[in-house]
Amino acid sequence: MSSKERPTLGGTRIKTRKRNIAAPLDPAAFADAVVQIYLDNAGDLELVAKSLESSDLNFSRYGDTFFEVVFIGGQTQPGNVKPDEGERHPYSIIDCEPKREVILPSVIYVQKILRRRPFLIKNLENVMQRFLQSLELFEDNERKKLAIFTALAFSQKLSGLPPETVFQPLLKDNLVAKGLVLSFITDFFKVYLVDNSLDDLISILKRGKVEDDLLIFFPSAKRSADGFSEHFTKEGLLSLVEYNEKKIFEVKLKEMKAALTTQITEETDVSEVIENVKQRVKDAKLPDVEVVRMLWDVIMDAVQWSGKNQQQNANAALRQVKMWAELLNTFCTSGKLELELIYKVQIQCYEDAKLMKLFPEITRSLYEQDVLAEDTILHWFRKGTNPKGRQIFVKALEPFVNWLEEAEEEE
């Protein structure tokens, strides 16, 4: 007897997806809870931090609200920086005295919070960006406190806070025009430089992508090199003034060098080149010594070198010297500048192997073209102070110097 298959139930089982049920946001209740912790601990930030650590508050959901409580003392009004109607505590950064030593504990407190909850750095960025973009909504002394906190945050290397978070939001046209940004950044610089070097400050400005032009913080009416120097000299930041003047000088020198390189490469008429250099020197107020150094660099950079053929290299260099002697002569207007030119030739011949043996020939050519005076050459030979290759070059130049001295005796 064969067994029969048992009947089975047919059909398809339909699975239903469970809906993600999200709890409604309640930042006000979170803010009130944090405020209460501040009040319960009378603003003792060490105790506040411990209480927050042991609490079950949802920081990942209300991180922005947390930092509003830290800075303002409570949850802020929508689209504003003022506290909302909820609970508020009097121990916030805005409620502190605008002094470095008073605000520093708040920075250290925030650092501890971020070490325990690194994900909150993004919320700190959000709140700082919002506040900095709304500087006009704060009072003068409140802006000063924000600047002090920000400077100390970088000074204490607050976990992961990127400089562009601070500097880029400040560049709103209306904030700059009102002078609010200049005031903020001045307070920032002054506090930061108490514990850090100018190089440290420049490093932060570079990372914030504002180092190239610090005048962007100035209202248009004050946006000039003189305005920069006057303002920061008055504020006692002389090192920053010197740095900016050096940077402006380097930019102008670079621009001048680029323009001159083009003219010399194209073998523009020497009289036209001289007028161009004179005008640029006048406009940029460049020191004579730097002009002489730059002229020599540009002239020699334009030489068409021919590999290892020493004689061809010598001919090319001497031809270039002869061609642009009038240009050099125009700006070597004193014994001091002539000596500076010899030092420049000395250093280049020492550092460039293909020029090592050309020092006496170049020096003689400059003498024959009336760029270098006899007295200058003799001074360098007897009392020159630059040690680079000096012994080699003195020995190489000795026959020429002997000839000069003999000619002087005959006269």
Short mmCIF file of C-alpha atoms in Angstrom, two decimals:
data_model
loop_
_atom_site.label_atom_id
_atom_site.label_comp_id
_atom_site.label_asym_id
_atom_site.label_seq_id
_atom_site.Cartn_x
_atom_site.Cartn_y
_atom_site.Cartn_z
CA MET A 1 0.00 0.00 0.00
CA SER A 2 1.56 3.24 -1.22
CA SER A 3 1.70 6.19 1.11
CA LYS A 4 -0.11 9.35 0.02
CA GLU A 5 1.35 12.82 0.39
CA ARG A 6 -0.23 14.78 3.09
CA PRO A 7 -1.95 17.97 2.00
CA THR A 8 -0.10 21.22 2.81
CA LEU A 9 -1.39 24.73 3.32
CA GLY A 10 -0.56 27.03 0.40
CA GLY A 11 -0.07 30.78 0.25
CA THR A 12 2.65 33.27 1.03
CA ARG A 13 3.45 34.72 4.37
CA ILE A 14 3.50 38.54 4.18
CA LYS A 15 6.06 40.27 6.42
CA THR A 16 5.24 43.73 7.66
CA ARG A 17 8.06 46.19 8.35
CA LYS A 18 8.07 47.82 11.75
CA ARG A 19 8.09 51.60 11.58
CA ASN A 20 10.92 53.49 13.24
CA ILE A 21 9.20 55.47 15.90
CA ALA A 22 11.33 58.47 16.81
CA ALA A 23 10.83 60.22 20.09
CA PRO A 24 10.02 63.90 19.58
CA LEU A 25 12.88 66.34 20.16
CA ASP A 26 12.76 68.13 23.47
CA PRO A 27 15.83 70.41 23.68
CA ALA A 28 14.13 72.61 26.26
CA ALA A 29 13.91 69.76 28.79
CA PHE A 30 17.55 68.84 28.09
CA ALA A 31 18.65 72.45 28.57
CA ASP A 32 16.72 72.71 31.84
CA ALA A 33 18.36 69.51 33.11
CA VAL A 34 21.87 70.79 32.33
CA VAL A 35 21.08 74.17 33.87
CA GLN A 36 19.90 72.41 37.03
CA ILE A 37 23.21 70.55 37.27
CA TYR A 38 25.03 73.90 37.13
CA LEU A 39 22.75 75.32 39.82
CA ASP A 40 23.02 72.24 42.06
CA ASN A 41 26.82 72.51 41.98
CA ALA A 42 26.90 76.31 42.34
CA GLY A 43 28.85 76.64 39.07
CA ASP A 44 31.80 74.53 40.29
CA LEU A 45 32.92 73.29 36.88
CA GLU A 46 34.78 70.29 38.30
CA LEU A 47 31.63 69.10 40.05
CA VAL A 48 29.45 70.00 37.05
CA ALA A 49 31.64 67.84 34.80
CA LYS A 50 31.35 64.88 37.19
CA SER A 51 27.57 65.26 37.44
CA LEU A 52 27.25 65.41 33.66
CA GLU A 53 29.43 62.30 33.37
CA SER A 54 27.17 60.29 35.66
CA SER A 55 23.92 61.58 34.11
CA ASP A 56 21.90 59.79 31.44
CA LEU A 57 21.37 62.93 29.34
CA ASN A 58 21.28 62.41 25.59
CA PHE A 59 24.30 64.48 24.51
CA SER A 60 24.44 62.92 21.06
CA ARG A 61 21.00 64.33 20.32
CA TYR A 62 21.26 67.71 22.03
CA GLY A 63 24.93 68.61 21.62
CA ASP A 64 24.22 72.08 20.20
CA THR A 65 21.85 72.79 23.08
CA PHE A 66 24.51 71.73 25.57
CA PHE A 67 27.02 74.28 24.28
CA GLU A 68 24.35 76.99 24.23
CA VAL A 69 23.98 76.36 27.96
CA VAL A 70 27.79 76.48 28.39
CA PHE A 71 28.17 79.80 26.53
CA ILE A 72 24.89 81.61 27.24
CA GLY A 73 23.55 79.96 30.38
CA GLY A 74 20.47 78.42 28.76
CA GLN A 75 18.84 77.45 25.50
CA THR A 76 18.91 80.28 22.94
CA GLN A 77 15.94 81.73 21.16
CA PRO A 78 15.44 80.54 17.56
CA GLY A 79 17.50 82.75 15.21
CA ASN A 80 19.00 84.65 18.13
CA VAL A 81 21.81 84.41 20.67
CA LYS A 82 19.74 85.47 23.65
CA PRO A 83 18.48 82.92 26.21
CA ASP A 84 15.02 81.45 25.69
CA GLU A 85 12.31 81.52 28.36
CA GLY A 86 13.52 78.29 30.01
CA GLU A 87 15.79 77.86 33.01
CA ARG A 88 19.09 79.74 33.07
CA HIS A 89 22.23 79.66 35.20
CA PRO A 90 24.62 82.57 35.97
CA TYR A 91 27.89 80.64 35.45
CA SER A 92 28.13 80.79 31.67
CA ILE A 93 31.06 82.14 29.64
CA ILE A 94 29.01 85.22 28.74
CA ASP A 95 28.43 85.87 32.46
CA CYS A 96 32.16 85.70 33.33
CA GLU A 97 34.42 88.70 33.69
CA PRO A 98 36.22 89.44 30.40
CA LYS A 99 39.56 88.30 31.79
CA ARG A 100 41.85 85.54 30.62
CA GLU A 101 42.30 83.95 34.03
CA VAL A 102 38.54 83.92 34.67
CA ILE A 103 37.59 82.28 31.35
CA LEU A 104 40.45 79.75 31.28
CA PRO A 105 38.66 77.29 33.66
CA SER A 106 35.73 77.16 31.22
CA VAL A 107 38.09 76.20 28.40
CA ILE A 108 39.63 73.44 30.50
CA TYR A 109 36.12 72.27 31.46
CA VAL A 110 35.06 72.06 27.80
CA GLN A 111 38.28 70.19 27.02
CA LYS A 112 37.37 67.56 29.64
CA ILE A 113 33.87 67.20 28.21
CA LEU A 114 35.27 66.72 24.69
CA ARG A 115 37.75 64.09 25.85
CA ARG A 116 34.93 62.03 27.31
CA ARG A 117 32.58 62.69 24.40
CA PRO A 118 34.68 63.45 21.28
CA PHE A 119 31.60 63.50 19.05
CA LEU A 120 30.61 66.82 20.65
CA ILE A 121 33.37 68.68 18.79
CA LYS A 122 31.04 69.03 15.81
CA ASN A 123 28.38 70.58 18.04
CA LEU A 124 30.94 73.01 19.45
CA GLU A 125 31.84 74.00 15.88
CA ASN A 126 28.16 74.52 15.04
CA VAL A 127 27.51 76.78 18.01
CA MET A 128 30.72 78.79 17.62
CA GLN A 129 30.05 79.35 13.92
CA ARG A 130 26.52 80.53 14.70
CA PHE A 131 27.70 82.90 17.43
CA LEU A 132 30.58 84.32 15.38
CA GLN A 133 28.29 84.94 12.42
CA SER A 134 26.00 86.84 14.78
CA LEU A 135 28.56 89.04 16.55
CA GLU A 136 26.38 92.11 16.10
CA LEU A 137 23.77 90.54 18.42
CA PHE A 138 26.23 90.51 21.34
CA GLU A 139 27.28 93.41 23.53
CA ASP A 140 30.87 94.72 23.33
CA ASN A 141 32.02 92.96 26.50
CA GLU A 142 30.28 89.73 25.42
CA ARG A 143 32.19 89.77 22.13
CA LYS A 144 35.38 90.28 24.10
CA LYS A 145 34.60 87.18 26.21
CA LEU A 146 33.99 85.12 23.08
CA ALA A 147 37.33 86.31 21.67
CA ILE A 148 39.13 85.40 24.90
CA PHE A 149 37.52 81.95 24.98
CA THR A 150 38.41 81.35 21.33
CA ALA A 151 42.04 82.40 21.82
CA LEU A 152 42.38 80.20 24.89
CA ALA A 153 40.74 77.30 23.07
CA PHE A 154 43.53 77.37 20.48
CA SER A 155 46.17 78.09 23.10
CA GLN A 156 45.07 75.01 25.07
CA LYS A 157 44.78 73.03 21.79
CA LEU A 158 41.13 72.28 22.36
CA SER A 159 40.42 68.84 20.92
CA GLY A 160 40.04 69.00 17.16
CA LEU A 161 38.71 72.56 16.83
CA PRO A 162 39.65 73.59 13.25
CA PRO A 163 40.76 77.23 12.77
CA GLU A 164 38.54 77.70 9.71
CA THR A 165 35.57 77.21 12.07
CA VAL A 166 36.55 80.47 13.72
CA PHE A 167 38.01 82.66 11.01
CA GLN A 168 35.78 81.97 8.02
CA PRO A 169 32.45 82.88 9.74
CA LEU A 170 33.98 86.24 10.70
CA LEU A 171 34.36 87.30 7.09
CA LYS A 172 30.75 88.43 6.64
CA ASP A 173 30.79 91.83 4.93
CA ASN A 174 28.45 93.51 7.40
CA LEU A 175 30.49 92.39 10.43
CA VAL A 176 33.74 93.56 8.86
CA ALA A 177 32.23 96.89 7.79
CA LYS A 178 31.04 97.66 11.34
CA GLY A 179 34.54 97.03 12.76
CA LEU A 180 33.25 94.15 14.91
CA VAL A 181 35.61 91.63 13.33
CA LEU A 182 38.67 93.84 13.82
CA SER A 183 37.80 94.32 17.48
CA PHE A 184 37.24 90.57 17.95
CA ILE A 185 40.41 89.52 16.14
CA THR A 186 42.49 92.10 18.04
CA ASP A 187 41.34 90.67 21.39
CA PHE A 188 42.01 87.19 20.02
CA PHE A 189 45.58 88.06 18.97
CA LYS A 190 46.40 89.78 22.26
CA VAL A 191 45.23 86.85 24.42
CA TYR A 192 46.72 84.15 22.20
CA LEU A 193 50.17 85.77 22.11
CA VAL A 194 50.40 85.79 25.91
CA ASP A 195 51.35 82.09 25.92
CA ASN A 196 52.26 81.46 22.29
CA SER A 197 54.76 82.71 19.73
CA LEU A 198 54.01 84.71 16.62
CA ASP A 199 54.94 81.63 14.58
CA ASP A 200 52.23 79.68 16.40
CA LEU A 201 49.71 82.40 15.57
CA ILE A 202 50.73 82.45 11.90
CA SER A 203 50.36 78.66 11.78
CA ILE A 204 46.77 78.95 13.01
CA LEU A 205 46.02 81.73 10.53
CA LYS A 206 47.39 79.57 7.72
CA ARG A 207 45.18 76.65 8.72
CA GLY A 208 42.28 79.08 8.88
CA LYS A 209 43.11 80.20 5.31
CA VAL A 210 43.45 83.88 6.23
CA GLU A 211 47.22 84.28 6.63
CA ASP A 212 47.79 85.64 3.14
CA ASP A 213 45.82 88.85 3.72
CA LEU A 214 45.18 90.00 7.27
CA LEU A 215 43.65 93.22 5.93
CA ILE A 216 40.43 91.30 5.24
CA PHE A 217 39.58 91.82 8.92
CA PHE A 218 39.66 95.62 8.46
CA PRO A 219 36.76 97.85 7.36
CA SER A 220 37.36 99.15 3.83
CA ALA A 221 38.14 102.69 5.10
CA LYS A 222 41.04 101.35 7.19
CA ARG A 223 42.17 98.61 4.83
CA SER A 224 45.74 99.68 4.08
CA ALA A 225 49.26 98.81 5.18
CA ASP A 226 49.45 102.08 7.14
CA GLY A 227 46.06 101.38 8.74
CA PHE A 228 47.24 97.92 9.79
CA SER A 229 50.46 99.25 11.31
CA GLU A 230 48.72 102.12 13.10
CA HIS A 231 46.03 99.90 14.62
CA PHE A 232 48.21 97.06 15.91
CA THR A 233 50.99 99.40 17.05
CA LYS A 234 48.41 101.19 19.18
CA GLU A 235 47.31 97.79 20.56
CA GLY A 236 50.90 96.88 21.45
CA LEU A 237 51.24 94.07 18.88
CA LEU A 238 54.50 95.27 17.35
CA SER A 239 55.64 91.77 16.39
CA LEU A 240 52.52 91.40 14.24
CA VAL A 241 53.17 94.78 12.62
CA GLU A 242 56.74 93.77 11.77
CA TYR A 243 55.53 90.45 10.37
CA ASN A 244 52.98 92.14 8.14
CA GLU A 245 55.47 94.71 6.87
CA LYS A 246 57.90 91.91 6.04
CA LYS A 247 55.18 89.97 4.23
CA ILE A 248 54.11 93.02 2.21
CA PHE A 249 57.74 93.64 1.34
CA GLU A 250 58.19 90.02 0.19
CA VAL A 251 55.06 90.18 -1.97
CA LYS A 252 56.15 93.44 -3.63
CA LEU A 253 59.67 92.14 -4.15
CA LYS A 254 58.27 88.96 -5.71
CA GLU A 255 56.02 90.96 -8.04
CA MET A 256 58.91 93.20 -9.03
CA LYS A 257 61.17 90.20 -9.62
CA ALA A 258 58.57 88.55 -11.87
CA ALA A 259 58.10 91.69 -13.97
CA LEU A 260 61.85 92.25 -14.24
CA THR A 261 62.47 88.61 -15.19
CA THR A 262 60.09 88.99 -18.12
CA GLN A 263 61.81 92.17 -19.32
CA ILE A 264 65.33 90.75 -19.05
CA THR A 265 64.36 87.47 -20.69
CA GLU A 266 62.84 89.44 -23.57
CA GLU A 267 65.95 91.68 -23.63
CA THR A 268 63.89 94.85 -23.27
CA ASP A 269 65.81 98.09 -23.80
CA VAL A 270 67.89 98.75 -20.67
CA SER A 271 66.62 102.33 -20.27
CA GLU A 272 63.03 101.07 -20.14
CA VAL A 273 63.98 98.42 -17.58
CA ILE A 274 65.73 101.04 -15.42
CA GLU A 275 62.64 103.28 -15.40
CA ASN A 276 60.42 100.34 -14.52
CA VAL A 277 62.63 99.35 -11.58
CA LYS A 278 62.85 102.96 -10.34
CA GLN A 279 59.07 103.31 -10.34
CA ARG A 280 58.52 100.01 -8.55
CA VAL A 281 61.17 100.80 -5.95
CA LYS A 282 59.50 104.16 -5.31
CA ASP A 283 55.98 102.68 -5.05
CA ALA A 284 56.99 99.76 -2.87
CA LYS A 285 59.56 101.65 -0.79
CA LEU A 286 62.02 98.79 -1.20
CA PRO A 287 65.42 99.02 0.56
CA ASP A 288 68.36 99.65 -1.80
CA VAL A 289 70.21 96.57 -0.54
CA GLU A 290 67.30 94.27 -1.42
CA VAL A 291 67.00 95.86 -4.86
CA VAL A 292 70.68 95.18 -5.64
CA ARG A 293 70.39 91.57 -4.48
CA MET A 294 67.24 91.03 -6.51
CA LEU A 295 68.74 92.59 -9.66
CA TRP A 296 71.71 90.24 -9.55
CA ASP A 297 69.46 87.18 -9.03
CA VAL A 298 67.24 88.08 -11.99
CA ILE A 299 70.17 88.87 -14.30
CA MET A 300 71.92 85.58 -13.56
CA ASP A 301 68.70 83.53 -13.64
CA ALA A 302 68.25 84.65 -17.26
CA VAL A 303 71.61 83.22 -18.37
CA GLN A 304 71.35 80.32 -20.84
CA TRP A 305 73.72 77.80 -19.27
CA SER A 306 75.28 75.07 -21.42
CA GLY A 307 75.62 72.02 -19.22
CA LYS A 308 79.20 71.24 -18.15
CA ASN A 309 81.06 73.33 -20.72
CA GLN A 310 82.92 75.69 -18.38
CA GLN A 311 84.12 78.10 -21.07
CA GLN A 312 80.67 78.50 -22.60
CA ASN A 313 79.18 79.10 -19.15
CA ALA A 314 81.84 81.71 -18.45
CA ASN A 315 81.16 83.47 -21.75
CA ALA A 316 77.40 83.42 -21.15
CA ALA A 317 77.74 84.85 -17.63
CA LEU A 318 80.16 87.59 -18.68
CA ARG A 319 78.00 88.50 -21.67
CA GLN A 320 75.01 88.88 -19.33
CA VAL A 321 77.01 91.08 -16.94
CA LYS A 322 78.11 93.31 -19.80
CA MET A 323 74.61 93.55 -21.25
CA TRP A 324 73.01 94.66 -17.95
CA ALA A 325 75.92 96.56 -16.38
CA GLU A 326 74.11 99.87 -16.83
CA LEU A 327 71.15 98.53 -14.84
CA LEU A 328 73.41 97.43 -11.97
CA ASN A 329 75.38 100.67 -12.10
CA THR A 330 72.17 102.71 -11.77
CA PHE A 331 71.33 101.15 -8.41
CA CYS A 332 74.80 100.50 -6.96
CA THR A 333 75.07 104.12 -5.90
CA SER A 334 77.43 103.76 -2.93
CA GLY A 335 80.39 101.76 -1.71
CA LYS A 336 78.10 99.91 0.67
CA LEU A 337 75.81 98.77 -2.16
CA GLU A 338 78.79 97.81 -4.33
CA LEU A 339 80.13 95.72 -1.46
CA GLU A 340 76.70 94.09 -1.12
CA LEU A 341 76.86 93.17 -4.80
CA ILE A 342 80.29 91.54 -4.38
CA TYR A 343 78.94 89.52 -1.44
CA LYS A 344 76.00 88.44 -3.60
CA VAL A 345 78.36 87.33 -6.39
CA GLN A 346 80.56 85.56 -3.82
CA ILE A 347 77.64 83.58 -2.35
CA GLN A 348 76.26 82.58 -5.75
CA CYS A 349 79.66 81.45 -7.02
CA TYR A 350 80.17 79.44 -3.82
CA GLU A 351 76.74 77.75 -3.94
CA ASP A 352 76.63 77.09 -7.70
CA ALA A 353 79.31 74.61 -8.86
CA LYS A 354 79.32 75.88 -12.45
CA LEU A 355 80.15 79.40 -11.21
CA MET A 356 82.81 78.43 -8.66
CA LYS A 357 85.75 79.38 -10.92
CA LEU A 358 84.10 82.47 -12.38
CA PHE A 359 84.30 84.77 -9.33
CA PRO A 360 87.47 86.66 -10.40
CA GLU A 361 86.26 87.01 -13.99
CA ILE A 362 82.84 88.33 -12.95
CA THR A 363 84.41 90.74 -10.46
CA ARG A 364 86.84 92.03 -13.09
CA SER A 365 84.02 92.44 -15.62
CA LEU A 366 81.95 94.44 -13.10
CA TYR A 367 85.01 96.64 -12.53
CA GLU A 368 85.55 97.18 -16.24
CA GLN A 369 81.87 98.12 -16.67
CA ASP A 370 82.21 100.73 -13.87
CA VAL A 371 79.77 98.87 -11.59
CA LEU A 372 82.41 98.18 -8.91
CA ALA A 373 84.97 100.73 -7.81
CA GLU A 374 88.58 99.81 -7.12
CA ASP A 375 88.27 100.80 -3.44
CA THR A 376 85.29 98.46 -3.01
CA ILE A 377 87.16 95.50 -4.48
CA LEU A 378 90.22 96.17 -2.31
CA HIS A 379 88.03 96.52 0.78
CA TRP A 380 86.40 93.14 0.09
CA PHE A 381 89.82 91.57 -0.55
CA ARG A 382 91.34 92.88 2.71
CA LYS A 383 88.39 93.04 5.10
CA GLY A 384 85.48 91.06 3.62
CA THR A 385 83.37 89.40 6.31
CA ASN A 386 81.35 86.73 4.46
CA PRO A 387 83.13 83.39 5.00
CA LYS A 388 81.51 81.41 2.15
CA GLY A 389 84.36 80.34 -0.12
CA ARG A 390 86.33 83.40 0.95
CA GLN A 391 89.77 81.73 1.10
CA ILE A 392 89.33 80.24 -2.39
CA PHE A 393 88.04 83.48 -3.90
CA VAL A 394 90.67 85.69 -2.25
CA LYS A 395 93.40 83.49 -3.71
CA ALA A 396 91.73 83.47 -7.14
CA LEU A 397 91.31 87.26 -7.11
CA GLU A 398 94.87 87.95 -5.93
CA PRO A 399 96.39 88.49 -9.43
CA PHE A 400 93.72 91.04 -10.28
CA VAL A 401 94.15 92.82 -6.92
CA ASN A 402 97.93 92.93 -7.47
CA TRP A 403 97.32 94.52 -10.86
CA LEU A 404 95.01 97.13 -9.26
CA GLU A 405 97.57 97.95 -6.57
CA GLU A 406 100.38 98.25 -9.12
CA ALA A 407 98.25 100.53 -11.31
CA GLU A 408 97.48 102.64 -8.24
CA GLU A 409 101.21 102.98 -7.42
CA GLU A 410 102.04 103.99 -10.99
CA GLU A 411 99.41 106.72 -10.86
#
